[in-house]
Short mmCIF file of C-alpha atoms in Angstrom, two decimals:
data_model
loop_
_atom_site.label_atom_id
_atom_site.label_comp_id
_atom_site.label_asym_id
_atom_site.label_seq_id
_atom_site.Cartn_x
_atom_site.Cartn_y
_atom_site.Cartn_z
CA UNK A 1 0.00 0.00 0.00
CA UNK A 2 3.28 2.62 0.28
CA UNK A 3 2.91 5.17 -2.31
CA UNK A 4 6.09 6.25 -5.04
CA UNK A 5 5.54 10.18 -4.69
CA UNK A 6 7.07 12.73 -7.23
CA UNK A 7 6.27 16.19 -6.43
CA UNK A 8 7.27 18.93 -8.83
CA UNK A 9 8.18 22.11 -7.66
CA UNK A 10 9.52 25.38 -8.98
CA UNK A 11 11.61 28.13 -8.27
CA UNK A 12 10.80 31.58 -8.35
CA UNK A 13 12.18 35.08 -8.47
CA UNK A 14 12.37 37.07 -5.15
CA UNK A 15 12.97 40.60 -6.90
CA UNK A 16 10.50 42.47 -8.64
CA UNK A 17 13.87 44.04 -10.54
CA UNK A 18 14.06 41.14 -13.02
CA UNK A 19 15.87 40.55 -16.15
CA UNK A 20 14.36 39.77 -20.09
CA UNK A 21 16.44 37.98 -22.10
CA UNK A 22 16.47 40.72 -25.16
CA UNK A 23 16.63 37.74 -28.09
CA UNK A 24 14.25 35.28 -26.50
CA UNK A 25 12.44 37.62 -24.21
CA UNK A 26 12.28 35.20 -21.27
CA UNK A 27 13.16 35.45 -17.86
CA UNK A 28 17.03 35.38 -17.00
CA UNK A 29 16.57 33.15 -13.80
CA UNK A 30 20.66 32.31 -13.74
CA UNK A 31 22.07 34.24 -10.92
CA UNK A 32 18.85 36.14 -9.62
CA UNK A 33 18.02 35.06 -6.28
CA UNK A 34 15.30 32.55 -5.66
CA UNK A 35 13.03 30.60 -3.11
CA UNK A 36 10.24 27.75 -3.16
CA UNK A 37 6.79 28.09 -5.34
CA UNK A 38 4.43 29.05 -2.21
CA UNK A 39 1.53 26.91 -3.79
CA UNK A 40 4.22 23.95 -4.01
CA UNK A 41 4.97 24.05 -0.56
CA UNK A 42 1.42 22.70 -0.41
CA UNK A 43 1.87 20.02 -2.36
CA UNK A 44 5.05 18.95 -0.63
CA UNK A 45 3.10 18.78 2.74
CA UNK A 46 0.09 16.68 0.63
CA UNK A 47 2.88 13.87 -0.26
CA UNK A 48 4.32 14.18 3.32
CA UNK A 49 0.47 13.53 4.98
CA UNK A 50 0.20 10.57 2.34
CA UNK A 51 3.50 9.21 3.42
CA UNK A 52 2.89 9.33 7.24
CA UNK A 53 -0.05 7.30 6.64
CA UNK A 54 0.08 4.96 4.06
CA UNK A 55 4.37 5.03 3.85
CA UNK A 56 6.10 5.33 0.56
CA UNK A 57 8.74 7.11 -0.51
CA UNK A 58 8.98 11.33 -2.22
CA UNK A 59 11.10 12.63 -4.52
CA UNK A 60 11.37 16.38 -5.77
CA UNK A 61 11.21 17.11 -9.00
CA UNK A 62 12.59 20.30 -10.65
CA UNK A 63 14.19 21.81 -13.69
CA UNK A 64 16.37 25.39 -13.98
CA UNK A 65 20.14 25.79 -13.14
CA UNK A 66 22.19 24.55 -10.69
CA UNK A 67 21.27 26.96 -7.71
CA UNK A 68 17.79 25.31 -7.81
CA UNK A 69 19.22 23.24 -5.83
CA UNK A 70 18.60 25.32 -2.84
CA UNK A 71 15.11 25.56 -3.31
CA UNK A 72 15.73 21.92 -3.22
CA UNK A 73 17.30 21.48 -0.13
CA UNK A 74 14.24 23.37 1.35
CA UNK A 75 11.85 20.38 0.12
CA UNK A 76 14.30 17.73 2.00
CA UNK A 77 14.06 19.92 4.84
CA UNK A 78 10.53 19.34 5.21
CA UNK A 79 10.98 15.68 5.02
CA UNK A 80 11.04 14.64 1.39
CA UNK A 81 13.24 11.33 0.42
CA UNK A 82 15.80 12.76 -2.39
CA UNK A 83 15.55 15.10 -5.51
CA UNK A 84 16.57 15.25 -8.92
CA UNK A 85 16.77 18.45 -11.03
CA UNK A 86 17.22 18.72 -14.42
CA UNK A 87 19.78 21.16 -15.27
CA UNK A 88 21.00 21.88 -18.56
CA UNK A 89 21.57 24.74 -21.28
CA UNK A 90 19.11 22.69 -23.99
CA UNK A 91 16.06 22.90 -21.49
CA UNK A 92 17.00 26.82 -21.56
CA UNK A 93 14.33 28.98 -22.67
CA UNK A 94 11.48 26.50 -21.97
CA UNK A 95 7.50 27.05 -22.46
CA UNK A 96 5.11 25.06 -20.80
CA UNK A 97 4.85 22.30 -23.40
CA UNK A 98 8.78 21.66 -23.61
CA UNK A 99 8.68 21.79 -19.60
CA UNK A 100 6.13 19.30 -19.36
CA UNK A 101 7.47 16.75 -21.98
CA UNK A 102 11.07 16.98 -19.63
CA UNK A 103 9.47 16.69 -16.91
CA UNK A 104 7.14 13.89 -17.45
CA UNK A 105 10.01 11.63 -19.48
CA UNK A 106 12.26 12.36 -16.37
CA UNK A 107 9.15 10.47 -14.37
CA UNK A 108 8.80 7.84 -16.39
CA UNK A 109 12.67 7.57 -15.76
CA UNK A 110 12.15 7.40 -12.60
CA UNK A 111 9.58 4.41 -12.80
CA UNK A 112 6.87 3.35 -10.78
CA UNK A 113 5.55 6.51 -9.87
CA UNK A 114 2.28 6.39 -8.13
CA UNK A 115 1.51 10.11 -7.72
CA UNK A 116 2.81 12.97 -9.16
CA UNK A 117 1.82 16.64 -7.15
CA UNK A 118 2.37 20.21 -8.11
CA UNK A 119 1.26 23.06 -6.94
CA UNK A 120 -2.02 25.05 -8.55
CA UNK A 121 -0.08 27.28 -9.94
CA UNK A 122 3.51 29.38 -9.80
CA UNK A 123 2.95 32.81 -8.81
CA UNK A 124 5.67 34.01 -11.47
CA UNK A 125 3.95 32.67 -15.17
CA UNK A 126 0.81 32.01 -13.20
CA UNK A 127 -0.37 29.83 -15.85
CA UNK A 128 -1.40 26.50 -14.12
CA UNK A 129 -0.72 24.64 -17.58
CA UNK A 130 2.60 22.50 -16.67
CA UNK A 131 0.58 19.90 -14.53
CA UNK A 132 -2.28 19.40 -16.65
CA UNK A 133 0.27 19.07 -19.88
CA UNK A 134 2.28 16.34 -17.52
CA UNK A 135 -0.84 14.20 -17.06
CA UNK A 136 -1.03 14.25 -21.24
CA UNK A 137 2.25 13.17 -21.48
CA UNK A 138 2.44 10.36 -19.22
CA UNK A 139 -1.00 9.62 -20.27
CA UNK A 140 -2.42 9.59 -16.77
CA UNK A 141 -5.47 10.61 -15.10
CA UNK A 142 -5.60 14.34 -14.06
CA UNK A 143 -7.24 16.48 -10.98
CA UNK A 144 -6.83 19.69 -10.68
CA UNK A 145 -7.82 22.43 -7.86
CA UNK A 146 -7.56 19.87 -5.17
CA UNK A 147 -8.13 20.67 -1.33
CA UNK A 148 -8.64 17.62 0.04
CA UNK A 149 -7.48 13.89 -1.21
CA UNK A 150 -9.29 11.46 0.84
CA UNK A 151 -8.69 7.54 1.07
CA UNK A 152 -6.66 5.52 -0.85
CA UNK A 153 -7.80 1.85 -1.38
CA UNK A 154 -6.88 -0.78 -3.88
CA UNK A 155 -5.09 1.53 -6.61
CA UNK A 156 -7.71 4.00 -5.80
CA UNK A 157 -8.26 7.49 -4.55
CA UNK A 158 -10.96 10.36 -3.82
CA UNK A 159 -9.97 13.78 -3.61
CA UNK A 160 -11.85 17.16 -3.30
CA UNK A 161 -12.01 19.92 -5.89
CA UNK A 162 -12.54 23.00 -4.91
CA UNK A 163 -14.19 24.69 -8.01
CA UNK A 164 -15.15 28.48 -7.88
CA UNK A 165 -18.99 27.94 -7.42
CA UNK A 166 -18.95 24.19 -6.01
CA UNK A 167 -16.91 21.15 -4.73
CA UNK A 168 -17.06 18.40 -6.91
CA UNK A 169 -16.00 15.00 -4.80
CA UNK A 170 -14.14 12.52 -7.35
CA UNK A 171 -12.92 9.08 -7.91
CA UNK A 172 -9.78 8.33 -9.40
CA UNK A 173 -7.57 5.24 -10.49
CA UNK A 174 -3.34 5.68 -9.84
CA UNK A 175 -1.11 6.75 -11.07
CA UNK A 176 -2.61 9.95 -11.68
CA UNK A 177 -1.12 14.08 -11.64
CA UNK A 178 -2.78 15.97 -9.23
CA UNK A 179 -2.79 19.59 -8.71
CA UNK A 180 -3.09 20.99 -4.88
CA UNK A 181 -4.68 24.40 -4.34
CA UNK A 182 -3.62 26.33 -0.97
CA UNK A 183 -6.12 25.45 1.20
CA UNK A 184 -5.58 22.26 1.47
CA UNK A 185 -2.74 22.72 4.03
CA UNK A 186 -0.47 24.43 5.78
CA UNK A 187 2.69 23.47 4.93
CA UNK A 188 5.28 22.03 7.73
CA UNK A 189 8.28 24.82 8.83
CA UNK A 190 11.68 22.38 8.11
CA UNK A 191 12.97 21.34 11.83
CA UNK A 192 16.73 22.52 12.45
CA UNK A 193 17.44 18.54 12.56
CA UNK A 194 15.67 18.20 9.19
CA UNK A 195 17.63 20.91 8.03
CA UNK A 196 20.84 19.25 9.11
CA UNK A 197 19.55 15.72 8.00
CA UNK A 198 18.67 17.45 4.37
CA UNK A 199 22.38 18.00 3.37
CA UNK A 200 22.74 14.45 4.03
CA UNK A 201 20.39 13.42 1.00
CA UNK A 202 20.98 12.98 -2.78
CA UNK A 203 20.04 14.90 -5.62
CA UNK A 204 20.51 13.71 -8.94
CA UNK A 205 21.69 15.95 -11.66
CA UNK A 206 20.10 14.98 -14.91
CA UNK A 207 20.56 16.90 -18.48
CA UNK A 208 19.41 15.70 -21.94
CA UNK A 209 21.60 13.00 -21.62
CA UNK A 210 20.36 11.05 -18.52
CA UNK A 211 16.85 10.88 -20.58
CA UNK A 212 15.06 9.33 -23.69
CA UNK A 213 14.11 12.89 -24.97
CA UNK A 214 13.55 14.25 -28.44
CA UNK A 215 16.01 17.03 -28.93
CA UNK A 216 13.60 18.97 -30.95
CA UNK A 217 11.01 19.39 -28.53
CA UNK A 218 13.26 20.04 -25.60
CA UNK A 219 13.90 24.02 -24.60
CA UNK A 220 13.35 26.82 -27.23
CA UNK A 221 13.45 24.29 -30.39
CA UNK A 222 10.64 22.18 -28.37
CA UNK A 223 8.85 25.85 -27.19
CA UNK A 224 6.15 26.83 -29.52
CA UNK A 225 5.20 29.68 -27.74
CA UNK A 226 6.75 32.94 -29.04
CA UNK A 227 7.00 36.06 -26.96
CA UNK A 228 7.14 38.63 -29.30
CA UNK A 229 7.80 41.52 -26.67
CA UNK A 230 7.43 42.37 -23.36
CA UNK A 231 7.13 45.88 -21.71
CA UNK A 232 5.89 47.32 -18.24
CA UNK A 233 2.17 48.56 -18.54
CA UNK A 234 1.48 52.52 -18.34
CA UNK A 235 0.46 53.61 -14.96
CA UNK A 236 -2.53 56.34 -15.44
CA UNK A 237 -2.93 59.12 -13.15
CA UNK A 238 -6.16 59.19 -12.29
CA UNK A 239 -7.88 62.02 -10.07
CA UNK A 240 -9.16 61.51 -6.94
CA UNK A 241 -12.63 63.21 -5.62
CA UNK A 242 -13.13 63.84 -1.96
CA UNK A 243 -16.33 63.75 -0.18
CA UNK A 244 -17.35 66.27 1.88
CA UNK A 245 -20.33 67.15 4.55
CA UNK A 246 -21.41 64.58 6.97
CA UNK A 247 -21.27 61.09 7.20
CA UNK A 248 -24.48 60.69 5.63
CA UNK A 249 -23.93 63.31 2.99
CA UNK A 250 -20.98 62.10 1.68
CA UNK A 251 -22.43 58.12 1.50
CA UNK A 252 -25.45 59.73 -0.35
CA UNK A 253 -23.00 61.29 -2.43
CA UNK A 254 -20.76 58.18 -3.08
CA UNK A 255 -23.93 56.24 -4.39
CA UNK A 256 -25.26 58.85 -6.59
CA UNK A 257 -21.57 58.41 -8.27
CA UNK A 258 -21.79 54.73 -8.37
CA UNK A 259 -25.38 54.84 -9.62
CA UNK A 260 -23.87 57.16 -12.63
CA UNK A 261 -21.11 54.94 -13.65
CA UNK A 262 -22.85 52.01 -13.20
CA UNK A 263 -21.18 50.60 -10.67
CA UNK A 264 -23.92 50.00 -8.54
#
């Protein structure tokens, strides 16, 4: 009944002073400091709760340069088994359909994978694509906008999804991809032991090499999505109207100004 975990997790810029690549207008990522997904954090403490009670094993999945390891690091902190990040100049300059293909080749590399996690979504591209495109890949059931996964019985699990206007309770057969939304935890704070413990553990370095990929659908040959340009929007000064009179006067006021713009 132990469970083969992969949970795939992301780093993401600190700075708001970030870089664009002038040629292929993506983000420069190599050398700007970094830290954990928050939404992946989630899913990391998901495969940790599935662990403690059915046992099993986790492994971190990532891809970007070498000082993802860090962000790494943090994940075997909070309890996970080992890591592998895939780290190369060819997965440069990804999109979401060349990350997913890595990605879900390095899993089936790995083998045996019951589960794969991610996060809803990374707060940088904000796109929620990569999970849902790893689940076409591997071929596997998906569920996304989970906040609660529920037993797990002969191959089988429920789960949860928190949709905007209902939950929807669902069955599913493993393996399977599952996407986590933020409410379904609170994610663990890494132990100064675990800490300690976490430089102990491996991570694997893997680059086109280590895996069966197709070179032409790896990083910006394999990225079909074209950013044309990219530029920081106009900030409009707009004029602001104080209210005056009493309390009552100047409510009166404010919905007679609502009323005329529609707004109410």
């Amino acid at each position: 009944m132990s469970l083969k975990i992969v949970v795939c997790i992301k780093q993401v810029p600190v700075s708001n002073n970030l870089k664009i690549d002038p040629v292929t207008k993506n983000l420069v990522r190599s050398g700007e400091a970094g830290v954990m997904n928050p939404y992946d954090k989630n899913a990391i403490e998901a495969a940790l709760r599935l662990k403690e009670e059915w046992g099993g094993e986790i492994t971190l999945l990532s891809m970007g340069p070498p000082d993802f390891e860090m962000t790494l690091r943090q994940g075997l902190a909070m309890g996970c088994d080992d890591a592998v990040l895939l780290s190369s100049r060819q997965f440069g300059g990804a999109d979401t359909l060349a990350t997913g293909y890595v990605l879900a080749q390095a899993i089936k590399e790995l083998g045996n994978v019951d589960l794969v996690l991610f996060g809803r979504q990374s707060v940088d591209a904000d796109t929620s694509q990569v999970g849902p495109i790893v689940s076409e890949f591997l071929d596997w059931p998906q569920i996304t906008f989970v906040s609660e996964l529920h037993s797990y019985t002969n191959n089988t699990m429920t789960a949860t999804r928190l949709l905007e206007n209902m939950q929807q309770k669902i069955e599913f057969q493993l393996p399977a991809v599952v996407t986590v939304r933020s409410e379904m935890n609170e994610p663990r704070y890494p132990t100064p032991r675990n800490i300690q413990q976490s430089y102990k553990k491996t991570i694997r370095i893997w680059d086109e090499n280590s895996l069966p990929v197709d070179a032409d659908r790896i990083g910006l040959k394999g990225s079909p999505t074209v950013v044309r340009s990219v530029w920081a929007p106009e900030k409009e000064a707009k004029a602001t109207t104080f209210l005056t009179g009493t309390a009552d006067e100047a409510v009166r006021e404010l919905l007679i100004q609502m009323r005329a713009t529609n707004l109410l």
